[in-house]
C-alpha positions as MATLAB code, in Angstrom:
seq = 'MNEPVTLPTERAPGCPFDPPPDLVKLPPVSPLRFPDGHIGWLVTSHAAARTVMIDPRFTNRPEHKHPLFGAVARPGGASKPAAPGWFVNMDAPEHSRYRRLLMSQFTVRRIKQLEPRITQITEEHLDAMAKAGPPVDLVQAFALPVPSLVICELLGVPYDDHTFFQQQTTIMANMAATQDESLAALGQLSRYLGELVTTKRLHPKDDLLGSLITDTDLTDEELTNIALLLLVAGHETTANMLGLGTFALLQHPEQIAALDSPDAVEELLRYLSIVHLGTPNRAALEDVELEGRMIRKGDTVAIGLPAVNRDPEVFQQPDILQLDRQDARKHAAFGGGIHQCLGQQLARVEMRIGFTRLFDRFPTLRLAVPADEIKLREKSAAYGVWALPVVWDA';
ca = [
      -0.370   16.213   28.352;
       2.577   13.760   28.421;
       5.960   14.731   26.802;
       5.330   14.324   23.005;
       7.123   11.422   21.407;
       8.769   11.227   17.992;
       7.467    8.517   15.601;
       9.257    5.209   16.506;
      10.587    3.570   13.392;
      13.475    1.403   14.538;
      12.707   -2.263   14.629;
      14.444   -4.721   17.023;
      17.446   -6.483   15.594;
      16.388   -9.802   14.036;
      12.729   -8.851   13.937;
      11.981   -7.669   10.489;
       8.263   -8.410   10.619;
       7.501   -6.989   14.002;
       6.642   -3.284   14.641;
       9.220   -1.084   16.343;
       9.084   -2.035   20.046;
       8.483    1.592   21.206;
       5.507    1.874   18.976;
       3.459   -1.075   20.472;
       4.374    0.123   24.062;
       2.637    3.445   23.622;
      -0.768    4.278   25.007;
      -3.750    4.135   22.546;
      -3.409    7.850   21.899;
      -0.107    9.650   22.435;
       1.098   13.202   21.781;
       3.442   13.153   18.778;
       5.957   15.787   17.726;
       5.862   16.322   13.917;
       8.971   17.489   12.003;
       7.656   21.055   11.622;
       7.228   21.332   15.452;
       3.520   20.747   15.422;
       2.288   18.778   18.447;
      -0.236   16.244   17.151;
      -1.240   12.747   17.987;
      -0.284    9.093   17.356;
      -2.943    6.405   17.486;
      -1.896    2.850   18.184;
      -5.182    1.096   19.190;
      -7.609   -0.598   16.773;
     -10.578    1.200   18.186;
      -9.120    4.691   17.998;
      -7.726    4.122   14.557;
     -11.153    2.995   13.316;
     -12.687    6.185   14.670;
     -10.247    8.507   13.061;
     -10.596    6.594    9.691;
     -14.445    6.667    9.626;
     -15.427    9.737   11.447;
     -16.144   12.773    9.159;
     -14.826   15.108   11.794;
     -11.462   14.005   10.685;
     -10.199   15.044    7.200;
      -7.694   13.817    4.853;
      -7.138   17.151    3.007;
      -3.503   18.056    2.908;
      -4.080   21.810    3.588;
      -5.290   20.785    7.107;
      -2.469   18.364    7.868;
       1.157   18.474    9.100;
       3.309   16.011    7.168;
       5.339   13.396    9.034;
       8.112   13.571    6.524;
       9.706   16.258    4.597;
       9.725   14.885    1.103;
       6.033   14.659    0.339;
       5.440   14.807   -3.347;
       1.881   14.921   -4.685;
       0.156   16.826   -7.451;
      -0.606   20.333   -6.342;
       1.874   20.407   -3.436;
       2.310   18.848   -0.046;
       0.287   21.254    1.995;
      -2.103   22.693   -0.662;
      -5.642   21.502   -1.641;
      -5.531   18.276   -3.553;
      -5.029   18.772   -7.351;
      -7.961   17.740   -9.639;
      -8.318   13.987   -9.793;
      -6.022   13.291   -6.796;
      -9.170   12.118   -4.902;
      -7.259   10.268   -2.195;
      -6.688   13.688   -0.347;
     -10.244   14.815   -0.768;
     -13.371   14.670    1.330;
     -16.936   14.047    0.285;
     -18.529   15.115   -2.045;
     -15.506   15.651   -4.339;
     -14.001   12.318   -3.274;
     -17.262   10.516   -3.802;
     -17.577   11.870   -7.392;
     -14.325   10.410   -8.466;
     -14.627    7.207   -6.662;
     -18.028    6.502   -8.304;
     -16.464    6.917  -11.694;
     -13.893    4.194  -10.828;
     -15.918    1.674   -8.703;
     -17.107   -0.328  -11.826;
     -13.472   -1.247  -12.557;
     -12.794   -2.526   -9.115;
     -15.880   -4.454   -8.086;
     -15.624   -8.095   -6.897;
     -17.295   -9.224  -10.189;
     -14.927   -7.178  -12.358;
     -11.870   -8.550  -10.543;
     -13.134  -12.118  -10.862;
     -13.247  -11.586  -14.613;
      -9.603  -10.614  -14.568;
      -8.481  -13.731  -12.501;
      -7.735  -15.807  -15.621;
      -5.377  -13.102  -16.945;
      -3.732  -12.465  -13.535;
      -3.242  -16.244  -13.289;
      -1.635  -16.252  -16.783;
       0.716  -13.422  -15.982;
       1.668  -15.168  -12.740;
       2.377  -18.470  -14.429;
       4.478  -16.788  -17.237;
       6.715  -15.181  -14.697;
       7.152  -18.456  -12.785;
       7.948  -20.097  -16.113;
      10.593  -17.520  -16.607;
      11.967  -18.107  -13.099;
      12.180  -21.710  -13.681;
      13.964  -21.303  -16.961;
      16.486  -18.856  -15.616;
      17.206  -21.272  -12.707;
      18.410  -20.494   -9.249;
      19.470  -18.293   -7.730;
      17.039  -15.493   -8.748;
      15.934  -12.215   -7.062;
      12.357  -12.787   -6.397;
      11.558   -9.125   -6.290;
      12.838   -8.506   -9.812;
      11.640  -11.768  -11.305;
       8.224  -12.001   -9.714;
       7.067   -9.681   -6.944;
       7.398   -6.414   -8.882;
       6.676   -7.325  -12.555;
       3.428   -9.331  -11.824;
       1.474   -6.442  -10.179;
       3.059   -3.771  -12.486;
       1.972   -5.744  -15.528;
      -1.555   -6.260  -14.173;
      -2.101   -2.518  -13.344;
      -0.578   -1.477  -16.686;
      -3.040   -3.732  -18.611;
      -5.953   -2.491  -16.520;
      -5.062    1.214  -16.903;
      -3.805    1.077  -20.469;
      -0.094    2.020  -19.588;
       2.476    0.469  -21.836;
       4.420   -2.106  -19.764;
       7.360   -1.559  -22.047;
       7.884    1.642  -19.983;
       7.804   -0.184  -16.640;
      11.435    0.414  -15.642;
      10.990    4.203  -16.009;
       7.844    4.472  -13.887;
       9.123    1.986  -11.269;
      12.182    4.114  -10.859;
      10.224    7.275  -10.435;
       7.789    5.536   -7.977;
      10.647    4.267   -5.893;
      11.945    7.775   -5.537;
       8.586    9.172   -4.673;
       8.058    6.500   -1.950;
      11.630    6.852   -0.537;
      11.337    8.903    2.712;
      15.117    9.525    2.586;
      14.840   11.323   -0.810;
      15.190   15.068   -0.813;
      12.329   17.307   -1.633;
      13.900   18.131   -5.004;
      14.368   14.465   -5.941;
      10.810   13.568   -5.033;
       9.342   16.556   -6.937;
      11.551   15.762   -9.970;
      10.236   12.117   -9.957;
       6.650   13.365   -9.620;
       7.172   15.733  -12.576;
       8.644   13.183  -14.799;
       5.859   10.663  -14.155;
       3.182   13.328  -14.489;
       4.539   14.410  -17.842;
       4.673   10.844  -19.167;
       1.115   10.087  -18.164;
      -0.062   13.444  -19.424;
       1.282   12.615  -22.844;
      -0.297    9.153  -22.598;
      -3.699   10.698  -21.897;
      -3.302   13.187  -24.838;
      -2.603   10.105  -27.099;
      -5.476    8.129  -25.668;
      -7.824   11.016  -26.243;
      -7.032   10.795  -29.971;
      -7.075    7.077  -30.052;
      -9.081    5.641  -27.049;
      -8.747    2.029  -26.375;
     -10.759   -0.547  -24.250;
      -8.960    0.056  -20.976;
      -9.710    2.035  -17.811;
      -8.199    5.282  -19.132;
      -9.869    4.780  -22.443;
     -13.294    4.413  -20.856;
     -12.816    7.369  -18.643;
     -12.061    9.475  -21.651;
     -14.978    8.118  -23.577;
     -17.632    8.035  -20.915;
     -16.828   11.016  -18.686;
     -16.139   14.690  -18.931;
     -12.869   14.510  -16.896;
     -10.207   16.941  -17.952;
      -6.669   15.967  -18.986;
      -5.320   17.085  -15.628;
      -7.935   14.953  -13.824;
      -7.222   11.827  -15.933;
      -3.417   12.320  -15.524;
      -3.708   12.525  -11.693;
      -6.097    9.581  -11.506;
      -3.658    7.560  -13.628;
      -0.780    8.551  -11.468;
      -2.513    7.678   -8.312;
      -3.704    4.261   -9.575;
      -0.428    3.386  -11.214;
       1.641    4.141   -8.097;
      -0.828    2.452   -5.717;
      -1.549   -0.426   -8.049;
       1.948   -1.890   -8.096;
       3.911   -0.424   -5.189;
       2.016   -1.925   -2.263;
       1.261   -5.211   -3.734;
       4.795   -5.758   -4.958;
       6.136   -5.163   -1.561;
       3.602   -7.465   -0.057;
       4.551  -10.298   -2.440;
       8.208   -9.765   -1.576;
       7.983   -9.330    2.149;
       5.229  -11.878    2.374;
       7.378  -14.518    0.673;
      10.301  -13.609    3.076;
       7.941  -14.070    6.036;
       6.681  -17.418    4.759;
      10.168  -18.665    4.224;
      10.985  -17.724    7.811;
       7.752  -19.535    8.927;
       7.748  -22.605    6.646;
       5.183  -24.303    8.940;
       2.599  -21.810    7.718;
       3.052  -22.456    3.856;
       0.774  -25.458    4.075;
      -2.029  -23.178    5.249;
      -1.847  -20.883    2.157;
      -5.092  -22.259    0.961;
      -6.908  -21.071    4.127;
      -9.655  -18.453    3.205;
      -8.047  -15.883    5.269;
      -4.350  -16.475    4.575;
      -3.892  -13.300    2.671;
      -5.748  -11.293    5.391;
      -3.346  -12.608    7.953;
      -0.371  -11.611    5.917;
      -1.750   -8.148    5.548;
      -2.355   -7.922    9.179;
       0.920   -9.455   10.310;
       3.164   -7.474    7.953;
       1.360   -4.021    7.762;
       3.555   -2.706    5.068;
       2.115    0.838    5.338;
       4.281    1.256    8.444;
       5.638    4.771    8.995;
       2.704    6.277   10.807;
       0.511    6.882    7.791;
      -2.303    7.468    6.982;
      -2.836   10.762    8.728;
      -5.924   12.777    9.393;
      -6.652   16.213   10.891;
      -9.397   17.133   13.253;
     -12.036   19.549   11.839;
     -13.415   20.164   15.267;
     -12.685   19.120   18.864;
     -12.983   15.358   19.183;
     -12.478   13.263   22.376;
     -10.628   10.137   21.602;
      -9.741    7.431   24.236;
      -9.914    9.964   26.973;
      -7.721   12.548   25.076;
      -9.082   15.883   23.668;
      -7.998   16.141   19.949;
      -8.258   19.821   19.199;
      -9.438   21.340   15.939;
      -6.491   21.612   13.592;
      -4.439   18.808   15.215;
      -2.981   16.176   12.983;
      -3.451   12.431   13.970;
      -1.065    9.826   12.584;
      -2.153    6.176   12.604;
       0.501    3.515   13.563;
      -0.873    0.645   11.507;
       1.579   -1.951   12.633;
       0.557   -1.375   16.232;
      -3.078   -1.206   15.229;
      -2.940   -4.564   13.477;
      -1.190   -6.106   16.571;
      -3.703   -4.774   19.098;
      -4.182   -7.574   21.732;
      -7.639   -6.235   22.457;
      -8.761   -7.382   18.932;
      -6.219  -10.185   17.923;
      -5.391  -13.200   20.050;
      -1.564  -13.794   20.184;
      -1.078  -10.931   17.722;
       2.604  -11.375   17.255;
       2.175  -14.921   15.842;
       1.698  -15.421   12.060;
      -1.186  -17.803   11.788;
      -2.708  -18.142    8.324;
      -5.805  -19.797    9.457;
      -6.364  -17.057   12.051;
     -10.217  -16.469   12.583;
      -9.941  -12.739   13.422;
      -7.574  -11.733   10.613;
     -10.248   -9.817    8.577;
     -10.447   -7.169   11.395;
      -7.091   -5.769   10.187;
      -6.809   -2.149    9.011;
      -4.340   -2.566    6.234;
      -6.655   -1.263    3.703;
      -7.739    1.731    5.875;
     -11.430    2.412    6.519;
     -14.333    4.756    5.764;
     -14.533    6.526    2.469;
     -10.842    6.240    1.901;
     -10.715    2.402    2.210;
      -8.419    1.176   -0.682;
     -10.251    1.165   -3.921;
      -8.122   -1.610   -5.375;
      -8.243   -3.925   -2.428;
      -9.985   -6.766   -4.200;
      -7.416   -6.695   -6.980;
      -4.705   -6.827   -4.363;
      -6.232   -9.744   -2.610;
      -6.468  -11.772   -5.833;
      -2.951  -10.962   -6.973;
      -1.579  -11.972   -3.599;
      -3.761  -15.172   -3.321;
      -2.764  -16.358   -6.753;
       0.899  -15.192   -6.388;
       1.610  -16.873   -3.130;
      -0.223  -20.107   -3.853;
       1.273  -20.580   -7.315;
       4.741  -19.613   -6.199;
       4.946  -22.355   -3.552;
       3.071  -24.812   -5.573;
       5.635  -24.369   -8.418;
       8.594  -24.230   -6.112;
       7.918  -26.284   -3.035;
      11.653  -26.267   -2.098;
      11.924  -22.456   -2.255;
      14.383  -21.041    0.325;
      16.610  -17.997    0.909;
      19.908  -17.981   -0.994;
      21.553  -15.907    1.675;
      21.209  -15.655    5.587;
      17.999  -13.902    6.516;
      19.887  -11.066    8.304;
      21.433  -10.112    5.028;
      18.133   -9.356    3.412;
      18.083   -5.470    2.951;
      14.669   -3.952    4.143;
      13.035   -0.835    2.823;
      13.168    0.773    6.137;
      12.483    4.367    4.962;
       9.838    3.928    2.288;
       6.213    4.639    2.211;
       5.576    0.875    1.824;
       7.761   -1.417    3.988;
       9.247   -4.323    2.109;
      12.584   -5.879    0.758;
      14.846   -4.350   -1.733;
      15.826   -7.758   -2.994;
      15.098  -11.465   -2.121;
      17.676  -13.912   -3.476;
      16.140  -17.352   -3.510;
      17.077  -20.870   -4.584;
      15.240  -24.143   -4.965;
      15.807  -27.747   -5.984;
      15.827  -28.142   -9.647;
];
């Protein structure tokens, strides 16, 4: 075995959209040293990543895995079996049970029905931007509130409380946060959603949580954890895609005209790979040979999505942003197998509407500061920008 590497996270100066150079130079499967001393593996090829994501010999259960980062906050604990309802860290059949209960809310047909409301929310925030006038921070004015409001309405979470849950989510996603800080944020958000579930049980409404209360036998703990999972995932990733994607498009203005290409959003997902710090992870339940390497039972395997989505064996000229790219849909941004992102269709619609309406409304949109002054979310579960000051011609 070669000398184990540590997870490469440093991007080259001036290359905010490219993966860390050391990451893309690695072999398809490399030994990786985890913070607790465990010697596991880092996968950087598309083929190997797909195998790890879909092969049932690899598990997503936390009690089998070694974390890449110290501050991992999730219901039930970082290295214990997933708490009831936290189905993202379960395998079949438990995972399948929860996913089936939620699938009807995230079908293509259901998301199509939501499009008019998503468009209305988008237009309302663009109206507010225009009224406020330049300069504005696009993250606070547009990228963060649009998906937050959409997921709040879908779930039945009061948007008036968005500042509170966005603050807690940011702490939970911050890899630089201490364990105590992450657990405190998780506790506050869990208590808030637990109280909301109790209220909705007394007065159920026509929203996702209300329908789960009315139509299933889920416990309050299950409902709270499902709400927590969907609330965090439903705005954190899409908000970062809208912010970082706008930054990328402003740096590649020749691509803006191609936003109406059918795979424009897919290409942005591939090119940016905002889930970037070596996640998701899996653990081997038995010995598995992978790209000529023997992954032993109990080994944790990290997937380097930025390198996977730039694999030259799959994508032609992978380091070029090309919104009309023919092979863009082969990206792994939404994962794969039974853990493929449940809300991917919602995210696609929010991004398609968000990007096209933004640049239709503000065709002269541009950065208000030099690009190298944009502060990046380097140590967060979702890569993005902390703020994006923009201006346009009135």
